[in-house]
PDB file of N, CA and C in Angstrom:
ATOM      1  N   UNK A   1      13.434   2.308  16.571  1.00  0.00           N
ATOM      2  CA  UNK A   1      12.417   2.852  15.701  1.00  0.00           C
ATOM      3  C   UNK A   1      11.979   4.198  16.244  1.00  0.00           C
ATOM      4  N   UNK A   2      11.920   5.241  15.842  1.00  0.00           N
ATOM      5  CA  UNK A   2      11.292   6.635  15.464  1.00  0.00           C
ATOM      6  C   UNK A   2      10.406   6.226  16.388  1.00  0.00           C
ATOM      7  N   UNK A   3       9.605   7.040  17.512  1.00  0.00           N
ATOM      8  CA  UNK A   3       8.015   6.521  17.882  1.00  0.00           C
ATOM      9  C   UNK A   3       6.779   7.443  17.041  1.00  0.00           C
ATOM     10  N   UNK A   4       7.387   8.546  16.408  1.00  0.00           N
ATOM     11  CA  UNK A   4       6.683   9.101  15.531  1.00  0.00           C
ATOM     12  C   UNK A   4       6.240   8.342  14.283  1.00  0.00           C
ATOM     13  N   UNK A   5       7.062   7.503  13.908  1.00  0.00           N
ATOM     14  CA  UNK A   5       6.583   6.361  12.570  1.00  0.00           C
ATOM     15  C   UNK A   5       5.807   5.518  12.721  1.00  0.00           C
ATOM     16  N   UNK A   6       4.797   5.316  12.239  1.00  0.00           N
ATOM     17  CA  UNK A   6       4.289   3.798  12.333  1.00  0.00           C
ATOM     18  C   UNK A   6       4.682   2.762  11.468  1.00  0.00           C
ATOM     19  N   UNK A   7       4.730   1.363  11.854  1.00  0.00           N
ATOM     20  CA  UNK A   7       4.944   0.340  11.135  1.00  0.00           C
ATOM     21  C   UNK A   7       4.128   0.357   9.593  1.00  0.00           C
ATOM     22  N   UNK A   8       4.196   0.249   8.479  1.00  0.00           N
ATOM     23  CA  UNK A   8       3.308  -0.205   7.308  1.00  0.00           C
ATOM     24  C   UNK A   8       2.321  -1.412   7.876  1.00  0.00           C
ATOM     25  N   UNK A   9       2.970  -2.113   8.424  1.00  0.00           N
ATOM     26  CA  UNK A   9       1.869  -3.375   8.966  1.00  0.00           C
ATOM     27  C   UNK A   9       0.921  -2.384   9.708  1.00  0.00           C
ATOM     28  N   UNK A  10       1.386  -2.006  10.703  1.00  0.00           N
ATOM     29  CA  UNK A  10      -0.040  -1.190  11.570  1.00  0.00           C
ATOM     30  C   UNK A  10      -1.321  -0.675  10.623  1.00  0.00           C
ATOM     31  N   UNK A  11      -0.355   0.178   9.697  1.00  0.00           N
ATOM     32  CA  UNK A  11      -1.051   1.314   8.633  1.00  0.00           C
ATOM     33  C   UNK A  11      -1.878   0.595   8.025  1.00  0.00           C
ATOM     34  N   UNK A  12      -1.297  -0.722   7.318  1.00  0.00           N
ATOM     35  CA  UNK A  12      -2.328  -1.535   6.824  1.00  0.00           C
ATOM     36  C   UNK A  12      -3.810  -2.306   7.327  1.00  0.00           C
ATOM     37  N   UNK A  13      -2.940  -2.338   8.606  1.00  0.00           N
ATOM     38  CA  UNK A  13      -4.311  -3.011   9.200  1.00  0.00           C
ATOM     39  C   UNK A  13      -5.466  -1.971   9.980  1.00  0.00           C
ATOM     40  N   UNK A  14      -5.188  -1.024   9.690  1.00  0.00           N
ATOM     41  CA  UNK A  14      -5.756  -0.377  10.898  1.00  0.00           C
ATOM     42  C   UNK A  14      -6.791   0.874   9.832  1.00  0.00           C
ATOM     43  N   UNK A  15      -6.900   0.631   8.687  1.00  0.00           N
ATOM     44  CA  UNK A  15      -7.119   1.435   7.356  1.00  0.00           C
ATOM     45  C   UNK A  15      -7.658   0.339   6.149  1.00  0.00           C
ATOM     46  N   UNK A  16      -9.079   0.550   6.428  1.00  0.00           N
ATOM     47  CA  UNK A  16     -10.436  -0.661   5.799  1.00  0.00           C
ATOM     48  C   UNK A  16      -9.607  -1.419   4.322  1.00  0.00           C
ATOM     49  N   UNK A  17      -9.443   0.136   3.922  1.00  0.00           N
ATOM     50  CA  UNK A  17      -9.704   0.311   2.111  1.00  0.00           C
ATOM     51  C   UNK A  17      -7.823  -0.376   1.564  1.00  0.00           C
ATOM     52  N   UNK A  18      -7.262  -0.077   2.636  1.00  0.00           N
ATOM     53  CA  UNK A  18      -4.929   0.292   2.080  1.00  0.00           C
ATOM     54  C   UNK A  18      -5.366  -1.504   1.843  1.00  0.00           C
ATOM     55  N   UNK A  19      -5.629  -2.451   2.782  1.00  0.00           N
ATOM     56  CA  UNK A  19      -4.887  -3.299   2.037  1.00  0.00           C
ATOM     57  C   UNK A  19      -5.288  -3.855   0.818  1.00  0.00           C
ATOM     58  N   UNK A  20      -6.134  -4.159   0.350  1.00  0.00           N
ATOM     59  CA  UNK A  20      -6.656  -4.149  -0.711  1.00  0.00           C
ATOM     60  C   UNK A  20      -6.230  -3.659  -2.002  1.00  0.00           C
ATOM     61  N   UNK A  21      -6.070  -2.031  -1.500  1.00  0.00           N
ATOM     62  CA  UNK A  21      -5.042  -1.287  -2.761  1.00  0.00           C
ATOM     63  C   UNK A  21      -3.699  -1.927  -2.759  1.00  0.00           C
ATOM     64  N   UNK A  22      -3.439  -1.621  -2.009  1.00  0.00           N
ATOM     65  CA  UNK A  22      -2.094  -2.784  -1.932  1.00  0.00           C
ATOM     66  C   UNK A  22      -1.439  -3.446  -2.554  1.00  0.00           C
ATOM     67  N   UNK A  23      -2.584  -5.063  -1.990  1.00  0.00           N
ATOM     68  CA  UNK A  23      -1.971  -6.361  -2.727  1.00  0.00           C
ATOM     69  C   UNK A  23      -2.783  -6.059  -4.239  1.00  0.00           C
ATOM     70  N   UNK A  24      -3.722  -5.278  -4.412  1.00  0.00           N
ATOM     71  CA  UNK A  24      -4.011  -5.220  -5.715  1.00  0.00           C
ATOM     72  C   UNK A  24      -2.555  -4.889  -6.751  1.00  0.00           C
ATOM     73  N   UNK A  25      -1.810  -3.995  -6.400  1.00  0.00           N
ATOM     74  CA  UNK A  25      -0.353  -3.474  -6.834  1.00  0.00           C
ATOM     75  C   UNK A  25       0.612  -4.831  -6.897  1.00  0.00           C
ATOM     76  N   UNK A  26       0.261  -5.375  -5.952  1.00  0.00           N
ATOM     77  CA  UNK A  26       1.973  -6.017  -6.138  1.00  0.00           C
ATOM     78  C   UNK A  26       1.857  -7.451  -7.188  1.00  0.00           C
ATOM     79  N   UNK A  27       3.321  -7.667  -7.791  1.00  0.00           N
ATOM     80  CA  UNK A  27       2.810  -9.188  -8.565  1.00  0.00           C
ATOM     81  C   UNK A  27       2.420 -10.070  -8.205  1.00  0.00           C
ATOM     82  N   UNK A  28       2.133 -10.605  -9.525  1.00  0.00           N
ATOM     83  CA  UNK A  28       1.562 -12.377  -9.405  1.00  0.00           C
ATOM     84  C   UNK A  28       2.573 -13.259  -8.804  1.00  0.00           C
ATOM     85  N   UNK A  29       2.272 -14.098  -7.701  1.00  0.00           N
ATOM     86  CA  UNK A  29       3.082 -15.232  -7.071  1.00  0.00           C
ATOM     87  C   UNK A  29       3.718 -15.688  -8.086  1.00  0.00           C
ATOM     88  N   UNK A  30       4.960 -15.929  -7.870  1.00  0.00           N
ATOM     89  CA  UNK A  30       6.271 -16.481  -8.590  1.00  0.00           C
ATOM     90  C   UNK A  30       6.002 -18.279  -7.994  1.00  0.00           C
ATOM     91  N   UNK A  31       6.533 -19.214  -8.995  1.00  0.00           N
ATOM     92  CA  UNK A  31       6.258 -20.453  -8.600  1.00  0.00           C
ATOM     93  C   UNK A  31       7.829 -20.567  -7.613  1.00  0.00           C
ATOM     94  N   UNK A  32       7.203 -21.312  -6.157  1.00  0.00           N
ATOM     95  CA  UNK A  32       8.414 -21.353  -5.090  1.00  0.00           C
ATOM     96  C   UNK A  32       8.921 -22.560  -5.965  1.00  0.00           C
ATOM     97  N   UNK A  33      10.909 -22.339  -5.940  1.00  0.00           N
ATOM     98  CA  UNK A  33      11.926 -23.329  -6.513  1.00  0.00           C
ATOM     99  C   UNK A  33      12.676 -22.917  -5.434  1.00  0.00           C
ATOM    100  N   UNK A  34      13.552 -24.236  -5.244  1.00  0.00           N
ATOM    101  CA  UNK A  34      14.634 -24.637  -3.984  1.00  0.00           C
ATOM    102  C   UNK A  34      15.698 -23.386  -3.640  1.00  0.00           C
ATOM    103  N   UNK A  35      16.135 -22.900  -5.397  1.00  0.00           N
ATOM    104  CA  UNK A  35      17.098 -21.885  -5.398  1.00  0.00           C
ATOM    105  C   UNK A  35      16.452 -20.132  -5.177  1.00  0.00           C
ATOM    106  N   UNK A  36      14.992 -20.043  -5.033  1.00  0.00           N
ATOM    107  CA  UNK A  36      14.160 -18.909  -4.762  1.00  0.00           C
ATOM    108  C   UNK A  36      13.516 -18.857  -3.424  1.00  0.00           C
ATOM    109  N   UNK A  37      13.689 -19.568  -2.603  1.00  0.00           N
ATOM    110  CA  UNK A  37      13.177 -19.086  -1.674  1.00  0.00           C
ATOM    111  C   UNK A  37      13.724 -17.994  -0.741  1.00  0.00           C
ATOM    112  N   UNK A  38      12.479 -17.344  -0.080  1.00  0.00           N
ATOM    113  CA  UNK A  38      12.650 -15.792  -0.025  1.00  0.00           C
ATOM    114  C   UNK A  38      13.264 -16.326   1.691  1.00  0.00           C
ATOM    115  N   UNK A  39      14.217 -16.081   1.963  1.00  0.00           N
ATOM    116  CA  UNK A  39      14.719 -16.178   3.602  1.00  0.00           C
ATOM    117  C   UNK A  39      14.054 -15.583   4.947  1.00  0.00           C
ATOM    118  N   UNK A  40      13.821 -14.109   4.303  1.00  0.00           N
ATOM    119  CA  UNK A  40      13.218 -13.421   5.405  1.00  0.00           C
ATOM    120  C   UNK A  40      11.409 -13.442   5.582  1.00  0.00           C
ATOM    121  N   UNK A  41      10.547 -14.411   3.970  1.00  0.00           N
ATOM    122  CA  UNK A  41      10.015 -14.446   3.951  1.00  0.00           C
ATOM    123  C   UNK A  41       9.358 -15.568   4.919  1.00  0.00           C
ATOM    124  N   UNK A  42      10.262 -16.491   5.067  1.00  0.00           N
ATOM    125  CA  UNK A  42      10.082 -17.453   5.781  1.00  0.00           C
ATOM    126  C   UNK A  42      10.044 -17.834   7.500  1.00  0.00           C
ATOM    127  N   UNK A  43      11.651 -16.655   7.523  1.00  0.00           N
ATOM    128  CA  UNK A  43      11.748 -16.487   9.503  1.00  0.00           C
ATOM    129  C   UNK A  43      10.550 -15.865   9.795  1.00  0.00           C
ATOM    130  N   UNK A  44       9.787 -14.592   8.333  1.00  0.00           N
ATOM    131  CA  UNK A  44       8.854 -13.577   9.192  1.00  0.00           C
ATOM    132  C   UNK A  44       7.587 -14.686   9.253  1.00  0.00           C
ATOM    133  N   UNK A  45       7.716 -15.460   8.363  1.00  0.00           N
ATOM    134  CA  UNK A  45       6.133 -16.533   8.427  1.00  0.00           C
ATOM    135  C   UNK A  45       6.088 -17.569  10.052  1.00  0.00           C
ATOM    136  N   UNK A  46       7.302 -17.723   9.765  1.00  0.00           N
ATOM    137  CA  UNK A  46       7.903 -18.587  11.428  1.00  0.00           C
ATOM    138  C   UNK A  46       7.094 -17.698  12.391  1.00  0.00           C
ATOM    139  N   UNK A  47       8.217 -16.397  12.477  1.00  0.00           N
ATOM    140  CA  UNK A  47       7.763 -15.499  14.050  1.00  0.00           C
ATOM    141  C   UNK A  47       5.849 -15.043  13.931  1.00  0.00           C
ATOM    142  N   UNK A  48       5.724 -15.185  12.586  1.00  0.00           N
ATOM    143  CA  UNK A  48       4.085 -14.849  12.713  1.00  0.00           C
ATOM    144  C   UNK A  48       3.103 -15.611  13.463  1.00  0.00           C
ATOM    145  N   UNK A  49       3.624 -16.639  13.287  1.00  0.00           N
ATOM    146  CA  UNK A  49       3.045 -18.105  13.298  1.00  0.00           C
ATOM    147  C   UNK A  49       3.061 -18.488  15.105  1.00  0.00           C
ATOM    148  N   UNK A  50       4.101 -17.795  15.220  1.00  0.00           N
ATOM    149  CA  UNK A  50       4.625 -18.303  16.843  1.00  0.00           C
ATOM    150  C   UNK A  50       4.090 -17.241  17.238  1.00  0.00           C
ATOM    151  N   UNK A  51       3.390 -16.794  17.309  1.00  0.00           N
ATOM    152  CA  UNK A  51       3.061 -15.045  17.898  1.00  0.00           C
ATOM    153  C   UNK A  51       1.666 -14.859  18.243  1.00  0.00           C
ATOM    154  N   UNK A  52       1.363 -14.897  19.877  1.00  0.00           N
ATOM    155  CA  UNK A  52       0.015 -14.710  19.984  1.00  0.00           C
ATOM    156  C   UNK A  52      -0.760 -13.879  19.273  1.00  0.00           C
ATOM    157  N   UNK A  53      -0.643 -12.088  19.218  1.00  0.00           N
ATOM    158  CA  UNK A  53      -1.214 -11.387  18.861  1.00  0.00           C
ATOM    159  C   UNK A  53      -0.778 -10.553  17.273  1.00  0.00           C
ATOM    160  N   UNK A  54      -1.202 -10.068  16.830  1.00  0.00           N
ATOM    161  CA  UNK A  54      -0.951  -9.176  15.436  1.00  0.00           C
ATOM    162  C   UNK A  54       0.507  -8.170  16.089  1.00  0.00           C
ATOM    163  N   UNK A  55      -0.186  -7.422  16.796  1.00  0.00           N
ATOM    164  CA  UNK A  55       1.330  -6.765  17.584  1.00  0.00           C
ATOM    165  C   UNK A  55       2.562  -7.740  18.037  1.00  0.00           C
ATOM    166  N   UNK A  56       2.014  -8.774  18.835  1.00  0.00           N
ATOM    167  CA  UNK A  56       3.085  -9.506  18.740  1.00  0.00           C
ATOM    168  C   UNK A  56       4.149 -10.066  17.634  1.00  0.00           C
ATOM    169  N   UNK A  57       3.297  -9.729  16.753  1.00  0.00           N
ATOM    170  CA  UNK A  57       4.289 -10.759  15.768  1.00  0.00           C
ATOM    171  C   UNK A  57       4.997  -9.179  14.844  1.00  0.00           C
ATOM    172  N   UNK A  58       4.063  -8.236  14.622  1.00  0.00           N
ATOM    173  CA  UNK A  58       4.746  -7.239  14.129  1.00  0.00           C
ATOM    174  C   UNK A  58       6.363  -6.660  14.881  1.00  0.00           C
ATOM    175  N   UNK A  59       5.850  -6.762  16.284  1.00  0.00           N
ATOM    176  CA  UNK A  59       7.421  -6.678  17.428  1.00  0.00           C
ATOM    177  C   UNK A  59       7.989  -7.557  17.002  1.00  0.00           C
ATOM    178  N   UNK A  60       7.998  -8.982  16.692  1.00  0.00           N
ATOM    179  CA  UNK A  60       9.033 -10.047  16.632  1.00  0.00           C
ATOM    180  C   UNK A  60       9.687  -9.407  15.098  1.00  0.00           C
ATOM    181  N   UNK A  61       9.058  -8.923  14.375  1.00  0.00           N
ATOM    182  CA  UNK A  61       9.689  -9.045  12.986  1.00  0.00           C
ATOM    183  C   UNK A  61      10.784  -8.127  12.643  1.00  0.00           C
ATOM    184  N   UNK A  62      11.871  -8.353  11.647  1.00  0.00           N
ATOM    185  CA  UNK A  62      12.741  -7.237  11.337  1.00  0.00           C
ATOM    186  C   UNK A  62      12.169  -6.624  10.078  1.00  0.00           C
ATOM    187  N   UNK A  63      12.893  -5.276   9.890  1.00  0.00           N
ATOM    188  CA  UNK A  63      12.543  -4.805   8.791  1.00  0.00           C
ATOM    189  C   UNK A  63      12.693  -5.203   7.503  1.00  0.00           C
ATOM    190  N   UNK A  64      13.466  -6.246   7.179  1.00  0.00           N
ATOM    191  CA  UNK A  64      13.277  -7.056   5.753  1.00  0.00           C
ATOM    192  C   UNK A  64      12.343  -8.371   6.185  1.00  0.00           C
ATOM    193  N   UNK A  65      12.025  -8.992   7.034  1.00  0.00           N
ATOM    194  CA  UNK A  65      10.935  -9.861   7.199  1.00  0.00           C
ATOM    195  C   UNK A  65       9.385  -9.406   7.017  1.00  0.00           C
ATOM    196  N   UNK A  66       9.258  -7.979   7.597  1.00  0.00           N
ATOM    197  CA  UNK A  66       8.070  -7.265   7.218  1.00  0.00           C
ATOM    198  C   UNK A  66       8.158  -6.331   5.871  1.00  0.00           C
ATOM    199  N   UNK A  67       9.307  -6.546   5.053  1.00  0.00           N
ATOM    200  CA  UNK A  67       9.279  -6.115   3.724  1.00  0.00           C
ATOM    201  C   UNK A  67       8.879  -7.251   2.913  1.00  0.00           C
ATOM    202  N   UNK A  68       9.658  -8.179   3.281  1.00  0.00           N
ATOM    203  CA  UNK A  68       9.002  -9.292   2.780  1.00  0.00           C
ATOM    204  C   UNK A  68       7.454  -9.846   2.471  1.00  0.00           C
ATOM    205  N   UNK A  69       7.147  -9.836   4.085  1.00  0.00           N
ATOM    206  CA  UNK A  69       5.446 -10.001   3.883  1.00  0.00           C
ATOM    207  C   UNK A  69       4.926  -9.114   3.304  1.00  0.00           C
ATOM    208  N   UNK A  70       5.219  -8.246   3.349  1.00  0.00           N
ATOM    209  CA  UNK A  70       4.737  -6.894   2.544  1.00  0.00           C
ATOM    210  C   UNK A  70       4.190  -7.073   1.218  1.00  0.00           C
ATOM    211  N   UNK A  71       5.406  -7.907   0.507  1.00  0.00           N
ATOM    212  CA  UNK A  71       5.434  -8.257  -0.997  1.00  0.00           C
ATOM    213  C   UNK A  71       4.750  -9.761  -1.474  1.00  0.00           C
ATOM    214  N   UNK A  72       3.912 -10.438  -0.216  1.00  0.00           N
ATOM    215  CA  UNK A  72       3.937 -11.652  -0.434  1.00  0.00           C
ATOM    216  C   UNK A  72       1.777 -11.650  -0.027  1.00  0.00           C
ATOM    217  N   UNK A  73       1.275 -11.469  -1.126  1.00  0.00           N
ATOM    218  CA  UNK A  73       0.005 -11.406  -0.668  1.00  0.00           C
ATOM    219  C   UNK A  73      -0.810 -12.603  -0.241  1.00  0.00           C
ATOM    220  N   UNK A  74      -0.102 -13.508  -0.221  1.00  0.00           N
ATOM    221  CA  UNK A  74      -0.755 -14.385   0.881  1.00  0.00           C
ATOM    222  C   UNK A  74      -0.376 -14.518   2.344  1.00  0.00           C
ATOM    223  N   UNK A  75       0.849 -14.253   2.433  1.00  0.00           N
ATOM    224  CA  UNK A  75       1.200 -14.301   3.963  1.00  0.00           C
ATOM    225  C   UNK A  75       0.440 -13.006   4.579  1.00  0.00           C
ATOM    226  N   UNK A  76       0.814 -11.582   3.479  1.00  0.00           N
ATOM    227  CA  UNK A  76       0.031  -9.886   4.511  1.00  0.00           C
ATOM    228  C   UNK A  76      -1.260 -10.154   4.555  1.00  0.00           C
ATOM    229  N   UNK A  77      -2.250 -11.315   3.595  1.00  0.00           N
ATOM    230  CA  UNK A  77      -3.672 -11.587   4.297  1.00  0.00           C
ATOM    231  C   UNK A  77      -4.093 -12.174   5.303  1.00  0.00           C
ATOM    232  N   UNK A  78      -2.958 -13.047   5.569  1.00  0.00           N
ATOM    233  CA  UNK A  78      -3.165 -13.924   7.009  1.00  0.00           C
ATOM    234  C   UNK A  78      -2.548 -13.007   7.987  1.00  0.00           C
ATOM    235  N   UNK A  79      -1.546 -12.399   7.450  1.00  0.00           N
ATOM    236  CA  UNK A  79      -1.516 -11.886   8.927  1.00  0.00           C
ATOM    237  C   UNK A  79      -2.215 -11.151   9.478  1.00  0.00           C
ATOM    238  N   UNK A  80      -2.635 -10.103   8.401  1.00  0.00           N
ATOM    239  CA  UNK A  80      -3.688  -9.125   9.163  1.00  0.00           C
ATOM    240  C   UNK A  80      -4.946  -9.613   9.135  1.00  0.00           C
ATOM    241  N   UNK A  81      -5.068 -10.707   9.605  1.00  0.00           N
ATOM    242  CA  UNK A  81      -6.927 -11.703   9.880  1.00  0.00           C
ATOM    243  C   UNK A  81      -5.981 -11.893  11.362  1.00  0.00           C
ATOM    244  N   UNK A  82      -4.446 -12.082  11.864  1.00  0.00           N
ATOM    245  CA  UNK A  82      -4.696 -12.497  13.040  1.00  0.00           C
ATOM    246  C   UNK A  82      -5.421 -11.537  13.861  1.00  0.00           C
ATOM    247  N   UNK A  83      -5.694 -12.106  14.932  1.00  0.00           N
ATOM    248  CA  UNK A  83      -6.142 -11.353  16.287  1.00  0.00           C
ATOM    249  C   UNK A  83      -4.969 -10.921  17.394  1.00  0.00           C
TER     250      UNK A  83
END
């Protein structure tokens, strides 16, 4: 990674008003079916989950796992409440 870039996760959390605008943008939850589930949505919910800190779990994630949460406004609210 660039060290000049920041993560979108950082940006989001670190900026009162972004997430909000945000998940206001993205769609309405799709009903989860066996043949839809999102893959990377799931390893990134895993490594979140296993991850002491907010940084920690942003390091564990790849860039389609944090695209994922990205698009998934219940998982980007929990994550950015972790500590």
């Amino acid at each position: 990674m660039d060290v000049g870039i920041k993560p979108a996760l950082m940006e989001l959390r670190e900026d009162a008003k972004l997430p909000a605008f945000h998940i206001a943008q993205l769609p309405p939850p799709r009903a989860a079916r066996p043949d839809t589930i999102d893959a990377n949505l799931a390893v990134g919910r895993a490594k979140v989950e296993a991850s002491d800190t907010f940084e920690q779990g942003v390091a564990r994630l790849t860039s389609r796992e944090s695209f994922s949460i990205l698009n998934d406004s219940a998982m980007l609210s929990a994550f950015l409440q972790k500590r």
